[in-house]
Structure formats: structure tokens, C-alpha cells
JSON list of N, CA and C in Angstrom, two decimals:
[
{"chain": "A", "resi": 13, "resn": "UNK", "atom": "N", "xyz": [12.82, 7.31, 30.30]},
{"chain": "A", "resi": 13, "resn": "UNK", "atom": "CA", "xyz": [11.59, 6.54, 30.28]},
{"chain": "A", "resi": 13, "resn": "UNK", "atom": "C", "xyz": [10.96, 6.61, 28.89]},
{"chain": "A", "resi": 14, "resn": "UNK", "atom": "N", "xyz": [10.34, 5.71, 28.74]},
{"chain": "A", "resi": 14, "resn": "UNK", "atom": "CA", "xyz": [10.18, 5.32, 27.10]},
{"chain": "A", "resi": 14, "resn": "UNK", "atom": "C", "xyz": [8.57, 6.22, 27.17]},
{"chain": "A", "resi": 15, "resn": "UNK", "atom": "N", "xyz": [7.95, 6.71, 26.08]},
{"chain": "A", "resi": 15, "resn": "UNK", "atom": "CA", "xyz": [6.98, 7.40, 25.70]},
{"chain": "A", "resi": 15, "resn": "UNK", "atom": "C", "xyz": [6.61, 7.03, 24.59]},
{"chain": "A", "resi": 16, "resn": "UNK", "atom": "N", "xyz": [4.85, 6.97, 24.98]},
{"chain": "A", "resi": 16, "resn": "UNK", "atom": "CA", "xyz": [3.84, 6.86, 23.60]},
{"chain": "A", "resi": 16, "resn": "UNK", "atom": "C", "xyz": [4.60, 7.56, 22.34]},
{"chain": "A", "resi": 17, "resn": "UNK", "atom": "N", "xyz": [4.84, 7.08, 21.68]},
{"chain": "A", "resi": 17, "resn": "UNK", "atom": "CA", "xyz": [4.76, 7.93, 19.85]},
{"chain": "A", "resi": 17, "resn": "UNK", "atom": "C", "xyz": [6.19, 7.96, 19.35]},
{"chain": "A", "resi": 18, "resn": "UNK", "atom": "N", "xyz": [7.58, 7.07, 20.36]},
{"chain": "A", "resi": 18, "resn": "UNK", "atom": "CA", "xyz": [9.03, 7.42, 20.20]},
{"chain": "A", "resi": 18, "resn": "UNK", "atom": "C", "xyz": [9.31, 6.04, 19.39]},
{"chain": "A", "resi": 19, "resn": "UNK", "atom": "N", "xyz": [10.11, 6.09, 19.12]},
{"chain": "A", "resi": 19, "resn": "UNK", "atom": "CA", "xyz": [10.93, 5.01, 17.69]},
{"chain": "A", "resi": 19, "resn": "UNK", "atom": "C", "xyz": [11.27, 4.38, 18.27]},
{"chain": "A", "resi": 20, "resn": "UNK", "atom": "N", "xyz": [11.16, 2.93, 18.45]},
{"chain": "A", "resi": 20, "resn": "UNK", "atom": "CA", "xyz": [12.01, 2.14, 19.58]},
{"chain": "A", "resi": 20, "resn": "UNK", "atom": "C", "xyz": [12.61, 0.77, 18.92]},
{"chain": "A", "resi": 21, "resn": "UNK", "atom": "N", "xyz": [13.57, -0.05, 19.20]},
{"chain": "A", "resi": 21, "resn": "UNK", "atom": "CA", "xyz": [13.88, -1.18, 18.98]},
{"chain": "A", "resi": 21, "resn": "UNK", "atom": "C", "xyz": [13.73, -2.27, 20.07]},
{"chain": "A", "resi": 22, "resn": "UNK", "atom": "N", "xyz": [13.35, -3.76, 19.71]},
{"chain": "A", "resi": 22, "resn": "UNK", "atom": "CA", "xyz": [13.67, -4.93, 20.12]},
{"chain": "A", "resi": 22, "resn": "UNK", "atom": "C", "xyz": [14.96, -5.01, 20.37]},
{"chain": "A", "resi": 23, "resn": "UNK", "atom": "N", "xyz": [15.89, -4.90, 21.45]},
{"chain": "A", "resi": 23, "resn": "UNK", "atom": "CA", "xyz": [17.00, -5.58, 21.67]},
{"chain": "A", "resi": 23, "resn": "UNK", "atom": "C", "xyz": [17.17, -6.86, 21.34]},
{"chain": "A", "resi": 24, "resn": "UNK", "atom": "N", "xyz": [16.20, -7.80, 21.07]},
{"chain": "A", "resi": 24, "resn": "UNK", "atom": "CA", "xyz": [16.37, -9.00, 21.12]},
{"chain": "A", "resi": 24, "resn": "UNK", "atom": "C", "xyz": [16.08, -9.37, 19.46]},
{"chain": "A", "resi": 25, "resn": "UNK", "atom": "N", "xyz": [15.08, -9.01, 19.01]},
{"chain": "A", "resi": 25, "resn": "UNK", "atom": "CA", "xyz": [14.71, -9.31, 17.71]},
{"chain": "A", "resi": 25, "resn": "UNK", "atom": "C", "xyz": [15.30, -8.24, 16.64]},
{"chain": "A", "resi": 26, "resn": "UNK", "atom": "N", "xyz": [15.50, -7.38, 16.94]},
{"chain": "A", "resi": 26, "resn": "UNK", "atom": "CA", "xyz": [15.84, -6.08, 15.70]},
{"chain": "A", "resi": 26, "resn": "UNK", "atom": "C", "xyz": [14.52, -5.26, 15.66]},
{"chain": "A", "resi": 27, "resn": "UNK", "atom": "N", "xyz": [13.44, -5.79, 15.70]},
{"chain": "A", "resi": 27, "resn": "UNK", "atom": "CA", "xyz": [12.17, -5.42, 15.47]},
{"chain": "A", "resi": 27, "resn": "UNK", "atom": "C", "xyz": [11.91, -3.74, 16.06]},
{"chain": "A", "resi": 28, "resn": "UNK", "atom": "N", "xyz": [11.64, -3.14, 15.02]},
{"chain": "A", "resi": 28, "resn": "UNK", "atom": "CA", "xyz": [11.75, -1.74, 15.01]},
{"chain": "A", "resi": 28, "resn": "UNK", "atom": "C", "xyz": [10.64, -1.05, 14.82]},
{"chain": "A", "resi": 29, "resn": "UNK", "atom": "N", "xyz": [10.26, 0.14, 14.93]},
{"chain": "A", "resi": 29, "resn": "UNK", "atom": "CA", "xyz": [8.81, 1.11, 14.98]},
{"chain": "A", "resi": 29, "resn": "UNK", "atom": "C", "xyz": [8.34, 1.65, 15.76]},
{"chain": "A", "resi": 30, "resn": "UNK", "atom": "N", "xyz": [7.24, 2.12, 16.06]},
{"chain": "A", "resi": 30, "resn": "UNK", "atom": "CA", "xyz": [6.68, 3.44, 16.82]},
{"chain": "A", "resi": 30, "resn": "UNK", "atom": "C", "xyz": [5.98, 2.87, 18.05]},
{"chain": "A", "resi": 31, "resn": "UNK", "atom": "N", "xyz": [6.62, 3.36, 19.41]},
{"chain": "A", "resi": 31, "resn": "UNK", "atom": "CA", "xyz": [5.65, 2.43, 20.48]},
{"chain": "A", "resi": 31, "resn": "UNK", "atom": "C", "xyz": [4.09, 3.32, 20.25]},
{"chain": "A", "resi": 32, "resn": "UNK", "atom": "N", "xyz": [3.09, 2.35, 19.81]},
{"chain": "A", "resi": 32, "resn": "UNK", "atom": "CA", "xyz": [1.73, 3.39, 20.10]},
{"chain": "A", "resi": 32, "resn": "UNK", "atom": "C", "xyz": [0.76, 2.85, 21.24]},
{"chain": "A", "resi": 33, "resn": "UNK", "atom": "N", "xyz": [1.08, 2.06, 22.42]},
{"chain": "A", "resi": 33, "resn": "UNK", "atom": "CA", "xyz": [0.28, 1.14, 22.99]},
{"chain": "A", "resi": 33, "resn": "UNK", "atom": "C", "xyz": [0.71, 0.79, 24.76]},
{"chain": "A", "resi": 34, "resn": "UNK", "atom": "N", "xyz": [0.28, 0.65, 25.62]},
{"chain": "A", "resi": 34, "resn": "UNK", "atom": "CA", "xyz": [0.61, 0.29, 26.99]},
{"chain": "A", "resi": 34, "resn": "UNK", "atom": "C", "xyz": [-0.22, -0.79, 27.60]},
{"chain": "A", "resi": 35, "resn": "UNK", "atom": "N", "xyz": [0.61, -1.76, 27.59]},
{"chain": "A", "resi": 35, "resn": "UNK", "atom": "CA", "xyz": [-0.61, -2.30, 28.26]},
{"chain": "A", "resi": 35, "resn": "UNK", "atom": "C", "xyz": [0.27, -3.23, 29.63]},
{"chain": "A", "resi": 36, "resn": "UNK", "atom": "N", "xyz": [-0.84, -2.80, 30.70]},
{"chain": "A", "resi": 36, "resn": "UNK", "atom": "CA", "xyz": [-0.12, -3.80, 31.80]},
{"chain": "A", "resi": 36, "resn": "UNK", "atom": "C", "xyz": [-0.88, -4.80, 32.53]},
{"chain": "A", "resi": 37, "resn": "UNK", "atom": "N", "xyz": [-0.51, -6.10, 32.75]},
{"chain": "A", "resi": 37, "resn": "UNK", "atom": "CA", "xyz": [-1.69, -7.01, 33.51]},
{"chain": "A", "resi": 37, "resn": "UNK", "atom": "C", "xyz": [-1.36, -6.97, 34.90]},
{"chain": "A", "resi": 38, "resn": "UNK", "atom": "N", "xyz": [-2.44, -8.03, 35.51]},
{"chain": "A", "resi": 38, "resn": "UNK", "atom": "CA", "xyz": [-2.96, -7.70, 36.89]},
{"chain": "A", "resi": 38, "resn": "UNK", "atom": "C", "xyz": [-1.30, -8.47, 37.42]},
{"chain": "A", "resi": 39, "resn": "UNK", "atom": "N", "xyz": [-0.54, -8.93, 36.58]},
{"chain": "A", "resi": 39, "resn": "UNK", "atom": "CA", "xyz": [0.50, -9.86, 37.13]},
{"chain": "A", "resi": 39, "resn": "UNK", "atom": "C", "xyz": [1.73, -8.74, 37.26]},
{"chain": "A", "resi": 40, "resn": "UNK", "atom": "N", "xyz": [1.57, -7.66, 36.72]},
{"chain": "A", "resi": 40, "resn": "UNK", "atom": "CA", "xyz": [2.41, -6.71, 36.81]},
{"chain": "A", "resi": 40, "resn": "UNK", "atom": "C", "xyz": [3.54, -6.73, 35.81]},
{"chain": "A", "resi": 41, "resn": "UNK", "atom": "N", "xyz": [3.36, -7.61, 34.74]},
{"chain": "A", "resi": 41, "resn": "UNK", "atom": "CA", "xyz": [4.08, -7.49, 33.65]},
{"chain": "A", "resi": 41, "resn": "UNK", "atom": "C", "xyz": [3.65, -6.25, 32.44]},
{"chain": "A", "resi": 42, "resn": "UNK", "atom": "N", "xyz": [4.39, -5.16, 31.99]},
{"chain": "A", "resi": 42, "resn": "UNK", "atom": "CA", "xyz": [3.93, -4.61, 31.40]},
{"chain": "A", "resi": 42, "resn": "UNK", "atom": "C", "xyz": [4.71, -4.84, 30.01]},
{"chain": "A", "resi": 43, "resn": "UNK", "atom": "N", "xyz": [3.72, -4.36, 28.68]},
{"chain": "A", "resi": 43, "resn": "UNK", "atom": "CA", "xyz": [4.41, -4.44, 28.12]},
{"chain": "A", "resi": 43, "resn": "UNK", "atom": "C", "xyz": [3.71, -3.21, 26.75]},
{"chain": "A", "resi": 44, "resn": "UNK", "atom": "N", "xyz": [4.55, -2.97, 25.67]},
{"chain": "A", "resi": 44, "resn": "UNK", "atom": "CA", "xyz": [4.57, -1.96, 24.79]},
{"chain": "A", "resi": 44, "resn": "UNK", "atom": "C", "xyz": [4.13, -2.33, 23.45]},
{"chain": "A", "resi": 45, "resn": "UNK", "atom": "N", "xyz": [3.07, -1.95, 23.18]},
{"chain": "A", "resi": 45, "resn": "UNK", "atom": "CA", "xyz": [2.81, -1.96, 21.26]},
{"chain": "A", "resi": 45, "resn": "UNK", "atom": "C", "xyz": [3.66, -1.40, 20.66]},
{"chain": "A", "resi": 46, "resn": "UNK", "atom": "N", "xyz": [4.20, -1.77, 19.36]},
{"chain": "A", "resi": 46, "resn": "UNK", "atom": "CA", "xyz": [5.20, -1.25, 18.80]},
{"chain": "A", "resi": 46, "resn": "UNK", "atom": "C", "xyz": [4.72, -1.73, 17.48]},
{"chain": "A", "resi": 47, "resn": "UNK", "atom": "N", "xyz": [4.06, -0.68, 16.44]},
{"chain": "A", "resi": 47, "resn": "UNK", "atom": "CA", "xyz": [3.79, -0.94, 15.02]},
{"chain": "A", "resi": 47, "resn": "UNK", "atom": "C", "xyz": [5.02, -0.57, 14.26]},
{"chain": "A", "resi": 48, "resn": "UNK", "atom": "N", "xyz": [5.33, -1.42, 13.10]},
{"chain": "A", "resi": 48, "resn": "UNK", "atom": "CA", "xyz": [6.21, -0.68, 12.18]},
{"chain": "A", "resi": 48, "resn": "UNK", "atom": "C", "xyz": [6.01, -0.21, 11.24]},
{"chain": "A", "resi": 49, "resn": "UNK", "atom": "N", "xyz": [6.93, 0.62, 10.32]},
{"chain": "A", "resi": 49, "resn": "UNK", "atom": "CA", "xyz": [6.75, 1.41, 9.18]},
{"chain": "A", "resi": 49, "resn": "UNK", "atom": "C", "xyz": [5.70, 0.62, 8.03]},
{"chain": "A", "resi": 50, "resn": "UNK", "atom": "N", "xyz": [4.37, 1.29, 7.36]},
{"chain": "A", "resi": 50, "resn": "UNK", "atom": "CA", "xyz": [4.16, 0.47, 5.68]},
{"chain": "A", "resi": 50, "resn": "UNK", "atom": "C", "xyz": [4.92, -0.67, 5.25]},
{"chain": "A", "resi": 51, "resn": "UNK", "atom": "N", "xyz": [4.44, -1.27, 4.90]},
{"chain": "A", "resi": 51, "resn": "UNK", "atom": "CA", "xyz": [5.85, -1.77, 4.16]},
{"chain": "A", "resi": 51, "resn": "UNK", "atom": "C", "xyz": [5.37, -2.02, 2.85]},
{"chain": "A", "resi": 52, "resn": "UNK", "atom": "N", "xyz": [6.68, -2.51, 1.78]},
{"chain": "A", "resi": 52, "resn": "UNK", "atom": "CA", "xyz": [6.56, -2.08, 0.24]},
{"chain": "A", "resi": 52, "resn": "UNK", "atom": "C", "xyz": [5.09, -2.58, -0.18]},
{"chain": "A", "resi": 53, "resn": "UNK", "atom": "N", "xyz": [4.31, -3.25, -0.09]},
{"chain": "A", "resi": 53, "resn": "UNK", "atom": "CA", "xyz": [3.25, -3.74, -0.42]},
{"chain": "A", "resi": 53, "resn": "UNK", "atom": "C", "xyz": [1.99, -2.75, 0.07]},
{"chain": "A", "resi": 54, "resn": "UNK", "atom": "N", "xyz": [2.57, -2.03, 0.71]},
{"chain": "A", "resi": 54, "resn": "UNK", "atom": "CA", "xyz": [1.32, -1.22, 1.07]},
{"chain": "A", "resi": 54, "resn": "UNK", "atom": "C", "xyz": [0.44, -1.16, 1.99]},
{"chain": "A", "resi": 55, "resn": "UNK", "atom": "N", "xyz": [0.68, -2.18, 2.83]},
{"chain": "A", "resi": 55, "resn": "UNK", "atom": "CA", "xyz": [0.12, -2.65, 3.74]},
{"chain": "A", "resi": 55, "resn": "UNK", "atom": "C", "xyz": [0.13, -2.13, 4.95]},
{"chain": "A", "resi": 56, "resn": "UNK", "atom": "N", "xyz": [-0.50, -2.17, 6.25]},
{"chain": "A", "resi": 56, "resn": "UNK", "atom": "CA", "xyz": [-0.28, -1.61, 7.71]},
{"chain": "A", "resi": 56, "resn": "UNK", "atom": "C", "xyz": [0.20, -3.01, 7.98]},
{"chain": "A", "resi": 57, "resn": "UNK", "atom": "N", "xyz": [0.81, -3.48, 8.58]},
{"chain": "A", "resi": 57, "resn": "UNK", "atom": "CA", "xyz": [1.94, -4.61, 9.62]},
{"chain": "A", "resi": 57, "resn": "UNK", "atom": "C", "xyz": [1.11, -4.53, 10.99]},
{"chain": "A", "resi": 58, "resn": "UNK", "atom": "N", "xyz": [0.87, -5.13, 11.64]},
{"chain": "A", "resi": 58, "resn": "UNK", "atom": "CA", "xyz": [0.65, -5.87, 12.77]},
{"chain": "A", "resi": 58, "resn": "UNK", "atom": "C", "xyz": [1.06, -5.20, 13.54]},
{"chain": "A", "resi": 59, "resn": "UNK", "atom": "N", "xyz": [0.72, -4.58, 14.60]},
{"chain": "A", "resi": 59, "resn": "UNK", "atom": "CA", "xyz": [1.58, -4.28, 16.21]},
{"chain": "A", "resi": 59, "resn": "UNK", "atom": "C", "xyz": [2.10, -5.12, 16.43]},
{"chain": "A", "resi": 60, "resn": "UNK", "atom": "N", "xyz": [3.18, -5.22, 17.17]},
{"chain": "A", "resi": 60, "resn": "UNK", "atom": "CA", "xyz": [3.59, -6.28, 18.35]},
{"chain": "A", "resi": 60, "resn": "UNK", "atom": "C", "xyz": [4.04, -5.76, 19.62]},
{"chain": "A", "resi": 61, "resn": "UNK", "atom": "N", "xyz": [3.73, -7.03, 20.18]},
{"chain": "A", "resi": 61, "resn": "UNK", "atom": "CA", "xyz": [3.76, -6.13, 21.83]},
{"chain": "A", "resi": 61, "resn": "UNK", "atom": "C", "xyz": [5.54, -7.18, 22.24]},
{"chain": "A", "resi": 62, "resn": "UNK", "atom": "N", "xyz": [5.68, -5.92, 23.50]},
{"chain": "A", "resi": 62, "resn": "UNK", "atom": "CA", "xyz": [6.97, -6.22, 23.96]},
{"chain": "A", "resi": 62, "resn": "UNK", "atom": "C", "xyz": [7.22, -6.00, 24.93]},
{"chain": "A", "resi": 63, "resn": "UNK", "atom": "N", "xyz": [8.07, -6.76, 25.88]},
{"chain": "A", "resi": 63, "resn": "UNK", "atom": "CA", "xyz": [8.22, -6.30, 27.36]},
{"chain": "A", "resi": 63, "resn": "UNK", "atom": "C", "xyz": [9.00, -4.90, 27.43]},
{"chain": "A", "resi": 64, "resn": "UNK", "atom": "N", "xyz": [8.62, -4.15, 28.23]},
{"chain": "A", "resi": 64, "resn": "UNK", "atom": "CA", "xyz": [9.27, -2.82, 27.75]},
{"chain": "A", "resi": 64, "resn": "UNK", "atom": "C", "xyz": [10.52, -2.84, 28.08]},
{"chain": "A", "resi": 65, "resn": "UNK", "atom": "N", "xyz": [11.18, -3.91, 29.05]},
{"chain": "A", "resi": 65, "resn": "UNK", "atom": "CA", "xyz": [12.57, -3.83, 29.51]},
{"chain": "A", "resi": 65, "resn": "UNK", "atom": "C", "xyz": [13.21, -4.85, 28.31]},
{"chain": "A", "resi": 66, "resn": "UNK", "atom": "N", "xyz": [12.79, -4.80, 27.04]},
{"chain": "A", "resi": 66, "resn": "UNK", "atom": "CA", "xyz": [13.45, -5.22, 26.04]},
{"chain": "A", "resi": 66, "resn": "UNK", "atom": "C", "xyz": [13.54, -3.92, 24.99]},
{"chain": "A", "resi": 67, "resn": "UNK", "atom": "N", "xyz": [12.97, -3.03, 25.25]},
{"chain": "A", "resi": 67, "resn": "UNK", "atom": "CA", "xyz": [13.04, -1.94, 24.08]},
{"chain": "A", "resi": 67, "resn": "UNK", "atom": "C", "xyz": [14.10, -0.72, 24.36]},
{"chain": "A", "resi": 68, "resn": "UNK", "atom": "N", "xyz": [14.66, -0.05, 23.29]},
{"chain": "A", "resi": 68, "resn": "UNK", "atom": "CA", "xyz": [15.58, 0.82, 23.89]},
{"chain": "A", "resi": 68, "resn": "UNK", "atom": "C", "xyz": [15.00, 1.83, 22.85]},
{"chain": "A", "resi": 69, "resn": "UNK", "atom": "N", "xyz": [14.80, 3.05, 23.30]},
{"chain": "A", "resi": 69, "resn": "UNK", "atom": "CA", "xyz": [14.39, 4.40, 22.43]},
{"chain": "A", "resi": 69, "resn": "UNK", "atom": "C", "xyz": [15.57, 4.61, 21.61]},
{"chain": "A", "resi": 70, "resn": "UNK", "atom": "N", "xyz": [15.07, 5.06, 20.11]},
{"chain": "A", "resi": 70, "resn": "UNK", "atom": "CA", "xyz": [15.82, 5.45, 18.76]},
{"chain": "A", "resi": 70, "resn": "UNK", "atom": "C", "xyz": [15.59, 6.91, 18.99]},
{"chain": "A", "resi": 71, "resn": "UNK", "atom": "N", "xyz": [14.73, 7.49, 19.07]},
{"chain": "A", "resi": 71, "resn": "UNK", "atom": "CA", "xyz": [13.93, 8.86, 19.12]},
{"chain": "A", "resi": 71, "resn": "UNK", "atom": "C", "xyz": [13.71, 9.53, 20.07]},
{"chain": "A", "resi": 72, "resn": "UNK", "atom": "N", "xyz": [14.22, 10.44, 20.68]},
{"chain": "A", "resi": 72, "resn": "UNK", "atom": "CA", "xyz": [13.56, 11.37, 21.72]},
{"chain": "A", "resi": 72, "resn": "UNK", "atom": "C", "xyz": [12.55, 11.88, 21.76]},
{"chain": "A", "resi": 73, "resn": "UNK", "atom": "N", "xyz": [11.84, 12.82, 20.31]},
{"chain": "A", "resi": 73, "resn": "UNK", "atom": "CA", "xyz": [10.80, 13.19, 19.84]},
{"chain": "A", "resi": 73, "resn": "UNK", "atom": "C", "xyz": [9.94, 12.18, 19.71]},
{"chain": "A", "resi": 74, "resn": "UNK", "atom": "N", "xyz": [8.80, 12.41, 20.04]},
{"chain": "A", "resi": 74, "resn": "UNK", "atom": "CA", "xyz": [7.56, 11.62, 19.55]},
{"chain": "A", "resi": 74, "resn": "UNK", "atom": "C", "xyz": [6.84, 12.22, 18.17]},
{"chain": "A", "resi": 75, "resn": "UNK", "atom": "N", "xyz": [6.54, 11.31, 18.03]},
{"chain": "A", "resi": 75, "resn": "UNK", "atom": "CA", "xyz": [5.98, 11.30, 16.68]},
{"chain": "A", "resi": 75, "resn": "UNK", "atom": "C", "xyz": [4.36, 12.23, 16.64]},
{"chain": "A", "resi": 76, "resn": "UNK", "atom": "N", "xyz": [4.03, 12.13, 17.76]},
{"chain": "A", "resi": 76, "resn": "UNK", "atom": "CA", "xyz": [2.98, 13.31, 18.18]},
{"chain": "A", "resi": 76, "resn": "UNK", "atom": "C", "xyz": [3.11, 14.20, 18.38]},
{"chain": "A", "resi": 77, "resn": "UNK", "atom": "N", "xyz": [4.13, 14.88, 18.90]},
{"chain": "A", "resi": 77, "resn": "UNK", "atom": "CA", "xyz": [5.00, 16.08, 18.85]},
{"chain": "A", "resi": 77, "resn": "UNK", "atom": "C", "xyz": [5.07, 17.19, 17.65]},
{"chain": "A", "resi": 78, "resn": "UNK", "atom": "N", "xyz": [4.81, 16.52, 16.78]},
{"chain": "A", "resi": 78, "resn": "UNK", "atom": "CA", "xyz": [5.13, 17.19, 15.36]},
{"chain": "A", "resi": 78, "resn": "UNK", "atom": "C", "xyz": [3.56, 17.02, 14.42]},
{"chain": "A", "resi": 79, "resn": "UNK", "atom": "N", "xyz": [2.64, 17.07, 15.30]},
{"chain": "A", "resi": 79, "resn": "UNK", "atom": "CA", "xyz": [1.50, 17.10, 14.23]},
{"chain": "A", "resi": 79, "resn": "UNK", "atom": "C", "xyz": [0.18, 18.09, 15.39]},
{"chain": "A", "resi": 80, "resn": "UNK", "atom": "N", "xyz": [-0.77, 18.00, 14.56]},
{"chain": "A", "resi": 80, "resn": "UNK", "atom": "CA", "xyz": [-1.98, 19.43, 15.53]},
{"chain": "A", "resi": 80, "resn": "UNK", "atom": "C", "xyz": [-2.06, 18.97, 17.16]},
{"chain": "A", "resi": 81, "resn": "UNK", "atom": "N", "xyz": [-1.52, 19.73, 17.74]},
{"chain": "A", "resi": 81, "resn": "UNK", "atom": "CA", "xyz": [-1.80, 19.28, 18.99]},
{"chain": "A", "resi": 81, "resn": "UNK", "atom": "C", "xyz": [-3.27, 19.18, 19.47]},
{"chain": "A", "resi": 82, "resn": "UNK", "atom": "N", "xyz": [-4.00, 19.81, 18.95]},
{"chain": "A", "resi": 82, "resn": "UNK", "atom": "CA", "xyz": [-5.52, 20.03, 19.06]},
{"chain": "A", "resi": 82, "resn": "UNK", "atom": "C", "xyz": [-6.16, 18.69, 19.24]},
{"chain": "A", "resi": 83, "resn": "UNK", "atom": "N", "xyz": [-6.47, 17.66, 19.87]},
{"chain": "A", "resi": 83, "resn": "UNK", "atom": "CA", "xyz": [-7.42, 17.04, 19.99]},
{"chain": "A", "resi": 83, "resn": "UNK", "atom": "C", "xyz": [-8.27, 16.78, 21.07]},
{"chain": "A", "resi": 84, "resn": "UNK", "atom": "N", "xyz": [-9.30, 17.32, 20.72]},
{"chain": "A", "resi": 84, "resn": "UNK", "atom": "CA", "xyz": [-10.44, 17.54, 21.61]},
{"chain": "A", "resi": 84, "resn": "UNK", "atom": "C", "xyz": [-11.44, 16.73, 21.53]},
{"chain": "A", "resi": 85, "resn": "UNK", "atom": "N", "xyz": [-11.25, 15.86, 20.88]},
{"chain": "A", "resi": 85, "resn": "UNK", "atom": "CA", "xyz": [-12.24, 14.53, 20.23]},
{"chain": "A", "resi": 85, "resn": "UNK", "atom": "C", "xyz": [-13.32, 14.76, 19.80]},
{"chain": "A", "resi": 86, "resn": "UNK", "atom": "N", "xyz": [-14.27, 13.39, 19.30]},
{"chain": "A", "resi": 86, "resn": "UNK", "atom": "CA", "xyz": [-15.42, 13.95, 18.19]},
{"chain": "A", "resi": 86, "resn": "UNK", "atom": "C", "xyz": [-16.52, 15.21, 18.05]},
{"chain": "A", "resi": 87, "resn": "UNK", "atom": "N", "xyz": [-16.15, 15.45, 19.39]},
{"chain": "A", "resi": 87, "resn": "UNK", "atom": "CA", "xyz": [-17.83, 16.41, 19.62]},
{"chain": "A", "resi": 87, "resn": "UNK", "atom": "C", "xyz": [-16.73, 17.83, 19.91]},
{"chain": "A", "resi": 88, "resn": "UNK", "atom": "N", "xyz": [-15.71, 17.95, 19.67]},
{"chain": "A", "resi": 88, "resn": "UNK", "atom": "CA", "xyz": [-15.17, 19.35, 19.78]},
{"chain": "A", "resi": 88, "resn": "UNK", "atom": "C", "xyz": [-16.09, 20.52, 19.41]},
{"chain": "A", "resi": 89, "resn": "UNK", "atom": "N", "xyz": [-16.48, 20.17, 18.01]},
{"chain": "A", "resi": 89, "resn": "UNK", "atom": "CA", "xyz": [-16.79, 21.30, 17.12]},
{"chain": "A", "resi": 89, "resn": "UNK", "atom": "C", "xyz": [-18.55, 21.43, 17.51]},
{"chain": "A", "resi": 90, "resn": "UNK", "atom": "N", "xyz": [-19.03, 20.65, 18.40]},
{"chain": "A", "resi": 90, "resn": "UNK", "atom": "CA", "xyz": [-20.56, 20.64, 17.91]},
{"chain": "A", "resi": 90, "resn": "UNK", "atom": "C", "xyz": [-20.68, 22.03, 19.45]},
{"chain": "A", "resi": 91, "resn": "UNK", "atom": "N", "xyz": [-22.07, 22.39, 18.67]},
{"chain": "A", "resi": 91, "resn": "UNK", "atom": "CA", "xyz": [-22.44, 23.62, 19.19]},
{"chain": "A", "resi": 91, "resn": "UNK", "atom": "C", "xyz": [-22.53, 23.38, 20.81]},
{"chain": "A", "resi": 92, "resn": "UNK", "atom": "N", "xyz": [-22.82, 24.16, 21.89]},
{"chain": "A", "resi": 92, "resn": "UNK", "atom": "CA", "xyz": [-22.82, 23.74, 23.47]},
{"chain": "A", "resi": 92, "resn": "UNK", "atom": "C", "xyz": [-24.43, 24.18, 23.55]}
]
């Protein structure tokens, strides 16, 4: 089963990058954000979304996996 933060490809397009997104409608079609790498210009690229029964995982690891697991969101740190 495919997971937030794993490397995935378009079977259909080539279109490659990080699923970061879920989204499903009331019609029961779901489908997957998938941003790709910078590219040479420097730029952030567009998400694109995809039916998820078109994507096949590159990555087992998620890409969240490997950074502070800690998030406790904005008000973590403020006093109780």
C-alpha cells in the first residue's frame, strides 16, 4: 500500500516524485499528490494529482522517516 512521503511513479506518464497528498471524493475516486524534485531553475514544480491505481512505489522508506520525528505543532513549546 502506497504511503504519504514514498517516491512514486506515473505508470502512464513517467511522471515521478514524492506522494505528499490524499485526496478522495464523495464519488469514491481517490487520488494522490505527487510533487517532484526542484528543478534546475530553482523553482518548486506543481503537485499533480493521480489516480492512485496508476502509481507504483520507487521507495519503501518515506521521506519522513528520516527527518525529527517530533512534531507537535505550533504551540508545542508555549508554556501550559
Amino acid at each position: 500500500m502506497l504511503k504519504l512521503g514514498q517516491k512514486v511513479k506515473d505508470i502512464i506518464t513517467g511522471f515521478e516524485g514524492i506522494a505528499v497528498s490524499r485526496v478522495e471524493y464523495l464519488t469514491g475516486c481517490a487520488q494522490i499528490g505527487v510533487t517532484p524534485s526542484v528543478g534546475n531553475d530553482g523553482k518548486i514544480p506543481d503537485t499533480q494529482y493521480f489516480d492512485h491505481t496508476r502509481l507504483v512505489v520507487l521507495t519503501k522508506e518515506s521521506v519522513m522517516e528520516s527527518v525529527n520525528q517530533d512534531r507537535g505543532g505550533p504551540n508545542r513549546d508555549c508554556p501550559k
